[in-house]
Coordinates of C-alpha atoms in Angstrom, one line a residue:
M183 CA -73.1 -10.6 -32.2
T184 CA -71.8 -7.2 -30.1
K185 CA -72.1 -3.6 -31.4
K186 CA -68.1 -3.6 -30.9
E187 CA -68.0 -6.8 -33.0
H188 CA -69.8 -5.3 -35.8
L189 CA -67.4 -2.5 -35.5
L190 CA -64.1 -4.3 -36.1
I191 CA -66.0 -6.3 -39.2
S192 CA -66.9 -3.1 -40.9
A193 CA -63.9 -1.4 -40.4
K194 CA -61.7 -4.6 -41.6
K195 CA -63.7 -4.8 -44.4
L196 CA -63.9 -1.3 -45.0
F197 CA -60.1 0.8 -44.1
S198 CA -59.4 -3.0 -46.6
S199 CA -61.3 -2.6 -49.2
Q200 CA -60.5 1.8 -49.2
G201 CA -57.7 2.3 -47.1
Y202 CA -57.5 3.6 -43.6
D203 CA -57.6 7.1 -44.6
K204 CA -60.1 7.3 -47.1
T205 CA -62.4 5.3 -44.4
S206 CA -64.4 7.7 -41.9
I207 CA -65.5 6.5 -38.5
R208 CA -68.9 7.3 -40.2
E209 CA -68.9 5.0 -42.9
I210 CA -67.8 2.4 -40.4
A211 CA -70.5 3.0 -37.8
R212 CA -73.0 3.0 -40.7
D213 CA -72.0 0.0 -42.1
A214 CA -72.2 -1.6 -38.7
Q215 CA -75.4 0.2 -38.1
V216 CA -74.6 1.6 -35.1
N217 CA -73.6 5.1 -33.5
S218 CA -70.4 6.8 -34.7
S219 CA -69.6 7.8 -31.1
M220 CA -69.4 4.1 -30.2
I221 CA -66.3 4.2 -31.8
S222 CA -65.6 7.1 -29.7
Y223 CA -66.8 4.5 -26.5
Y224 CA -65.2 1.5 -26.9
Y225 CA -61.6 2.2 -28.8
G226 CA -61.7 5.9 -29.0
G227 CA -61.1 6.7 -31.8
K228 CA -60.3 5.5 -35.1
E229 CA -56.8 4.0 -34.5
G230 CA -57.7 2.6 -31.6
L231 CA -60.5 0.5 -33.4
L232 CA -57.7 -0.4 -35.7
V233 CA -55.4 -1.4 -32.5
G234 CA -58.3 -3.3 -31.4
L235 CA -59.0 -5.1 -35.1
F236 CA -55.2 -6.4 -34.9
D237 CA -55.4 -7.3 -31.4
Y238 CA -58.8 -9.3 -31.6
Y239 CA -58.1 -10.8 -35.7
F240 CA -54.2 -11.1 -35.6
P241 CA -53.5 -14.6 -34.3
E242 CA -51.2 -15.7 -32.1
Y243 CA -50.7 -19.4 -33.4
E244 CA -50.7 -20.9 -30.2
E245 CA -53.2 -23.8 -31.0
D246 CA -51.6 -24.7 -34.3
T247 CA -48.4 -25.4 -32.6
K248 CA -49.7 -27.6 -29.9
G249 CA -48.9 -31.2 -30.0
Y250 CA -45.9 -31.0 -31.8
T251 CA -42.6 -32.6 -30.0
T252 CA -39.9 -30.9 -32.2
S253 CA -38.7 -27.5 -32.2
L254 CA -39.1 -28.2 -36.7
E255 CA -41.8 -29.4 -36.4
T256 CA -43.5 -26.4 -34.3
L257 CA -41.5 -24.3 -36.9
E258 CA -43.0 -26.0 -39.8
A259 CA -46.4 -25.6 -38.1
T260 CA -46.6 -22.0 -37.5
L261 CA -45.0 -21.2 -40.6
R262 CA -47.5 -23.1 -42.4
S263 CA -50.5 -21.0 -40.0
V264 CA -48.6 -17.7 -41.5
I265 CA -48.9 -18.2 -44.9
K266 CA -52.1 -19.7 -44.7
L267 CA -53.8 -17.0 -43.0
R268 CA -53.9 -15.6 -46.2
E269 CA -56.6 -17.7 -47.2
I270 CA -58.4 -17.2 -43.6
D271 CA -59.4 -13.6 -43.6
T272 CA -57.8 -11.8 -46.9
E273 CA -59.5 -8.6 -45.4
L274 CA -56.8 -8.9 -42.9
V275 CA -53.9 -9.5 -44.7
D276 CA -54.7 -6.8 -47.3
L277 CA -54.9 -4.2 -44.9
L278 CA -51.5 -4.6 -42.9
H279 CA -49.5 -5.2 -46.6
S280 CA -51.2 -1.7 -47.8
E281 CA -50.0 -0.4 -44.2
L282 CA -46.3 -2.1 -45.0
L283 CA -46.6 -0.9 -48.2
L284 CA -47.3 3.1 -47.4
R285 CA -44.9 3.0 -44.2
S286 CA -47.7 4.0 -42.3
P287 CA -47.1 5.4 -39.1
R288 CA -49.6 3.5 -37.7
L289 CA -47.7 0.7 -38.0
E290 CA -46.3 1.2 -34.7
L291 CA -49.9 1.2 -33.2
I292 CA -50.2 -2.9 -35.0
K293 CA -46.7 -3.5 -33.7
P294 CA -47.4 -5.3 -30.8
S295 CA -50.2 -7.7 -32.2
I296 CA -48.0 -9.0 -34.8
Q297 CA -44.8 -9.4 -33.4
R298 CA -46.0 -11.9 -31.3
T299 CA -45.9 -14.5 -34.0
W300 CA -42.8 -12.8 -35.7
K301 CA -41.2 -13.2 -32.2
R302 CA -42.5 -16.8 -32.1
I303 CA -40.7 -17.7 -35.2
Y304 CA -37.8 -16.2 -33.8
E305 CA -37.6 -18.3 -30.8
Q306 CA -38.9 -21.3 -32.3
L307 CA -35.5 -20.7 -35.2
K308 CA -33.4 -20.0 -32.0
A309 CA -34.3 -23.6 -30.7
C310 CA -33.8 -25.3 -33.7
Q311 CA -30.4 -24.4 -34.0
E312 CA -29.9 -24.9 -30.2
A313 CA -31.0 -28.6 -31.0
G314 CA -28.6 -28.8 -33.8
I315 CA -32.6 -29.3 -36.1
I316 CA -30.6 -26.4 -38.5
N317 CA -27.3 -24.9 -39.6
V318 CA -27.2 -21.2 -40.1
L319 CA -24.8 -18.5 -39.4
S320 CA -26.9 -16.1 -38.2
I321 CA -30.2 -16.6 -36.4
D322 CA -31.4 -13.1 -37.6
T323 CA -30.6 -13.8 -41.1
A324 CA -32.3 -16.9 -41.3
Y325 CA -35.3 -15.6 -39.5
L326 CA -35.3 -12.4 -42.2
Y327 CA -34.9 -15.6 -45.1
L328 CA -38.5 -17.2 -43.4
L329 CA -40.0 -14.2 -43.1
A330 CA -39.5 -13.4 -46.9
G331 CA -40.1 -16.8 -47.6
I332 CA -43.8 -16.7 -45.8
S333 CA -44.5 -13.2 -47.2
F334 CA -44.1 -13.4 -51.1
P335 CA -47.9 -15.7 -51.3
Y336 CA -49.3 -12.1 -50.3
H337 CA -47.4 -10.8 -53.2
N338 CA -47.9 -13.1 -55.6
E339 CA -50.3 -11.5 -58.1
T340 CA -47.7 -8.6 -58.0
F341 CA -44.7 -10.3 -58.9
H342 CA -46.0 -13.8 -61.0
I343 CA -45.8 -14.1 -64.5
N344 CA -48.8 -16.0 -64.2
S345 CA -50.3 -15.2 -61.2
D346 CA -52.5 -17.9 -62.5
M347 CA -51.1 -20.7 -61.9
L348 CA -49.9 -20.0 -58.5
T349 CA -52.4 -20.7 -55.7
L350 CA -52.1 -21.2 -51.9
D351 CA -53.2 -24.8 -52.3
E352 CA -51.8 -27.4 -49.9
T353 CA -49.4 -28.2 -52.7
F354 CA -48.0 -24.7 -52.7
V355 CA -48.2 -24.7 -49.2
D356 CA -45.9 -28.1 -48.6
Q357 CA -43.4 -27.0 -51.5
L358 CA -42.9 -23.6 -50.2
I359 CA -41.9 -25.0 -46.5
Q360 CA -39.6 -27.5 -48.1
M361 CA -37.9 -25.1 -49.7
L362 CA -37.6 -22.6 -46.6
M363 CA -36.6 -25.4 -44.7
K364 CA -34.0 -27.1 -46.5
G365 CA -32.8 -23.7 -46.6
L366 CA -32.2 -23.5 -43.3
K367 CA -30.3 -27.2 -43.2

């Protein structure tokens, strides 16, 4: 593993556990076991490191949707992958959601990395509408409906009355996808 990758791993871990503002460049470098000047060298500073982190770790889901024959299957596969990201990379998701909840000015920096996925979902919705698979009055409203639905699992512990009962297992993901798709049809 390269020094650059060590820095990304350490930054993700520390930003998600302590918050971006409370994490120093020195702490990241110490955790990554590299000289702190490497952050400036590779990423231009702390903000560049944050951007690099999302560019490197935020999935594009292109591979997850290969092999599907209909636009609806492709949309379902993308939604499933976004929901499952919570399990796959909790640190990245926690960091993203803390930045969202804080309405951080850094969101503008990481937007390009995450908007690739949201744009893909929007385009898949349009393809479903054009193919007559879904019947919605507004693609924009349907898009917001899907974003709310797939974001919910990330806030499970906050909103669910009994958070021990709800897990992101296959059954839950299947049921959520079913409900979202029924809402579009």
